[in-house]
mmCIF file with all atom_site columns, C-alpha atoms in Angstrom:
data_model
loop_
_atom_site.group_PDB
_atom_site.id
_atom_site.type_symbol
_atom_site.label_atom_id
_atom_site.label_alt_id
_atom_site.label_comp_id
_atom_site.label_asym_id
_atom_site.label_entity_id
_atom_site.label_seq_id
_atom_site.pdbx_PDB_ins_code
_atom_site.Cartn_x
_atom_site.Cartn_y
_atom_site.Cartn_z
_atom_site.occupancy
_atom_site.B_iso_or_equiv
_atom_site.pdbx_formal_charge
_atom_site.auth_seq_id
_atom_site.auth_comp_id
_atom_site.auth_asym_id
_atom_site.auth_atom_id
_atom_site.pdbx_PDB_model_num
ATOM 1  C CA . UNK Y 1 1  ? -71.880 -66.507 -46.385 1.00 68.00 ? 1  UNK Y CA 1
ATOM 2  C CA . UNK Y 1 2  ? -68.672 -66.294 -48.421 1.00 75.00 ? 2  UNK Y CA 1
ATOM 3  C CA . UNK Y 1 3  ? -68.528 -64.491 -51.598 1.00 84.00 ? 3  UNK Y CA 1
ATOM 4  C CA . UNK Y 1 4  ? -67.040 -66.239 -54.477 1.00 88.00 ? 4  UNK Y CA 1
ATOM 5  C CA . UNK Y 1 5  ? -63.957 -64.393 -54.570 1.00 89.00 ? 5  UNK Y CA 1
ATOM 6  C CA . UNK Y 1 6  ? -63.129 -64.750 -51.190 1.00 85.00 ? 6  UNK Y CA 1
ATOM 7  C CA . UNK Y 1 7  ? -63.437 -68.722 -51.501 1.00 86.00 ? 7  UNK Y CA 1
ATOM 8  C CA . UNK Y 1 8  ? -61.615 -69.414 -54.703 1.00 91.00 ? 8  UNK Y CA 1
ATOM 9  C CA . UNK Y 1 9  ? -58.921 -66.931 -53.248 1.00 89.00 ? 9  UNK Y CA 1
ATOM 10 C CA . UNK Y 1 10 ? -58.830 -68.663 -49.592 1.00 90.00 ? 10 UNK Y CA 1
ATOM 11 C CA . UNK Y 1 11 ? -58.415 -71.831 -51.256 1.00 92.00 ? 11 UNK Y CA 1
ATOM 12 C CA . UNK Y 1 12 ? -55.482 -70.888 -53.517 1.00 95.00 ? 12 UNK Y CA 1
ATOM 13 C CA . UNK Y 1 13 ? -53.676 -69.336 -50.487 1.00 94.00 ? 13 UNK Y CA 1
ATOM 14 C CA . UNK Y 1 14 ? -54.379 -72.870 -48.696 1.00 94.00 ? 14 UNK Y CA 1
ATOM 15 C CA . UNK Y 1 15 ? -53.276 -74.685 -51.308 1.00 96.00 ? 15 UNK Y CA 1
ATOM 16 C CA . UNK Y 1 16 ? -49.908 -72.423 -52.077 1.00 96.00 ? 16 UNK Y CA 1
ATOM 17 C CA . UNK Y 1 17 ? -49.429 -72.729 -48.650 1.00 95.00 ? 17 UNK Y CA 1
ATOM 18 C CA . UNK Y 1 18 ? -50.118 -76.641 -48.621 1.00 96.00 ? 18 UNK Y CA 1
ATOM 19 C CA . UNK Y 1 19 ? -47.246 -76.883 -50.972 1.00 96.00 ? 19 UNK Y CA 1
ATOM 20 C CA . UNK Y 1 20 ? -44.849 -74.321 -49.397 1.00 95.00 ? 20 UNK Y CA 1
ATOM 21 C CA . UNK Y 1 21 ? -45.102 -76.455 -46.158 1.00 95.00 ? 21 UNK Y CA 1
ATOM 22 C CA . UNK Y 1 22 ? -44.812 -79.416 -48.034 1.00 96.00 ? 22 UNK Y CA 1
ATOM 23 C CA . UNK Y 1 23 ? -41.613 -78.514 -49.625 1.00 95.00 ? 23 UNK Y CA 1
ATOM 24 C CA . UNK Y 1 24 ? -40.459 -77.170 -45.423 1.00 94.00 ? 24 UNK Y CA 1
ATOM 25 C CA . UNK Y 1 25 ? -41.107 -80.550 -44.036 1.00 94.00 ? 25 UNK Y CA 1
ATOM 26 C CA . UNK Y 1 26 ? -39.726 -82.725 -47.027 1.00 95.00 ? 26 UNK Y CA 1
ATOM 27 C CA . UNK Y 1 27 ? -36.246 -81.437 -46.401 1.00 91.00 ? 27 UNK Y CA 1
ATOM 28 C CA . UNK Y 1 28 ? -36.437 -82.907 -42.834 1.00 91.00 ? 28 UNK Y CA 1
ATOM 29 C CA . UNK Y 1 29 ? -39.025 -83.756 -40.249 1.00 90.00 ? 29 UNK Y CA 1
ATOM 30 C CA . UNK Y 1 30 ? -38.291 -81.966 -37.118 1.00 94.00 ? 30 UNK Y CA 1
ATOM 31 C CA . UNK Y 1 31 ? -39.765 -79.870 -34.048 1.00 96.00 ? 31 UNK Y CA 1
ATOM 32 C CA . UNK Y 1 32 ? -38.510 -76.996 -35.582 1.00 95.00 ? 32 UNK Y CA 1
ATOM 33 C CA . UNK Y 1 33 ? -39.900 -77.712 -39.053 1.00 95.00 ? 33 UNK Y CA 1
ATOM 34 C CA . UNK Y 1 34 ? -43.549 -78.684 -37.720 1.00 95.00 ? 34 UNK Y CA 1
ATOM 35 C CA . UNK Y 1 35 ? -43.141 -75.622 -35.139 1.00 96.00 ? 35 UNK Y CA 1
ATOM 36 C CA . UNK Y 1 36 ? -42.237 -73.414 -38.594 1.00 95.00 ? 36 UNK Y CA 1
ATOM 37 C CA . UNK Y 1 37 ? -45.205 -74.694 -40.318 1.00 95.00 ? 37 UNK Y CA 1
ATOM 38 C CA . UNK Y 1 38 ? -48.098 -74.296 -37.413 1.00 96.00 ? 38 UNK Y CA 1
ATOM 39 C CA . UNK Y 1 39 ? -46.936 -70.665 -36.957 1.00 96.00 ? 39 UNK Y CA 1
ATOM 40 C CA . UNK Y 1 40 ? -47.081 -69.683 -40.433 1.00 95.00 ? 40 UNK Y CA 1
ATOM 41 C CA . UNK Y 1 41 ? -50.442 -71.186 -40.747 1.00 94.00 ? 41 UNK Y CA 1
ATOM 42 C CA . UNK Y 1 42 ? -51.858 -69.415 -37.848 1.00 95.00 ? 42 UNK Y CA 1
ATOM 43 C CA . UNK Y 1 43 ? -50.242 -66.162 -38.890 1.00 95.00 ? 43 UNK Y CA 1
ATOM 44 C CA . UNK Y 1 44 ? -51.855 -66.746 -42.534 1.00 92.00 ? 44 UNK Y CA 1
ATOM 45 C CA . UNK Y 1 45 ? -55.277 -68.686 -41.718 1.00 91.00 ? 45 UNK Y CA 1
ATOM 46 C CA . UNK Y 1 46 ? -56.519 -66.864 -38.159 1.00 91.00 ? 46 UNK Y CA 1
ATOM 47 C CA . UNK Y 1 47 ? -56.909 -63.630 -39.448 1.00 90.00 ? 47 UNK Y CA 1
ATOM 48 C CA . UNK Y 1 48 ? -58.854 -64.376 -42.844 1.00 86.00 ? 48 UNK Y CA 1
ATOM 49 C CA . UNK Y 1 49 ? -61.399 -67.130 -40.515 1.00 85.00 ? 49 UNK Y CA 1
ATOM 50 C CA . UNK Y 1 50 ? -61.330 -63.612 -38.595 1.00 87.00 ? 50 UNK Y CA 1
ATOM 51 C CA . UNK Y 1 51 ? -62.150 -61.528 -41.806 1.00 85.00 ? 51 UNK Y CA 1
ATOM 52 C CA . UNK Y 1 52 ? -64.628 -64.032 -44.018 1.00 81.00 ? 52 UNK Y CA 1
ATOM 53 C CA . UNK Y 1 53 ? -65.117 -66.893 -41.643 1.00 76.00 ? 53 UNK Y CA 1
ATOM 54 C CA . UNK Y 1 54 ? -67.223 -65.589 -38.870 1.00 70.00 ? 54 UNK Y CA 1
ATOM 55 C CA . UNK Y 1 55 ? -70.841 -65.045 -39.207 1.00 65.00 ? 55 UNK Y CA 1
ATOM 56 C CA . UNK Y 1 56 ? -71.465 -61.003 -38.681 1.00 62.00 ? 56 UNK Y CA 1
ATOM 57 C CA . UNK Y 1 57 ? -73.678 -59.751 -35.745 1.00 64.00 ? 57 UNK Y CA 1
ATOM 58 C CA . UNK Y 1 58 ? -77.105 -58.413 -36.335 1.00 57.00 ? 58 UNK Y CA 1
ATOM 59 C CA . UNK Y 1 59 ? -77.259 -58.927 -39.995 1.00 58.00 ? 59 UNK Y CA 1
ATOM 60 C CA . UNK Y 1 60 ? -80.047 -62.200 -40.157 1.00 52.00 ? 60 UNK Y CA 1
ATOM 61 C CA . UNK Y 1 61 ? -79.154 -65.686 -41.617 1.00 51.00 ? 61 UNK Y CA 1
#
């Protein structure tokens, strides 16, 4: 499980980043735009579900 810290602080970053793509796609809704957006999120968001998100081997429940 999470700590505490690492939730409040993953949720921030999603929700600064919720508003940051927000702002991207408001000035126009195109490929490039939505291609902008999914890269930054997998560039932010796969390597903290890497960090916190998975479950760690050989340590129980």
């Amino acid at each position: 499980m999470m700590k505490t810290t690492a939730v409040i602080g993953m949720t921030l970053l999603g929700l600064v980043w919720l508003w940051l793509a927000w702002g991207v796609l408001s000035a126009g809704f195109t490929l490039y735009n939505l291609l902008m957006v999914a890269a930054s999120g997998v560039i932010i968001f796969v390597p903290l579900w890497r960090k916190y998100g998975k479950r760690k081997e050989g340590k129980g429940k």
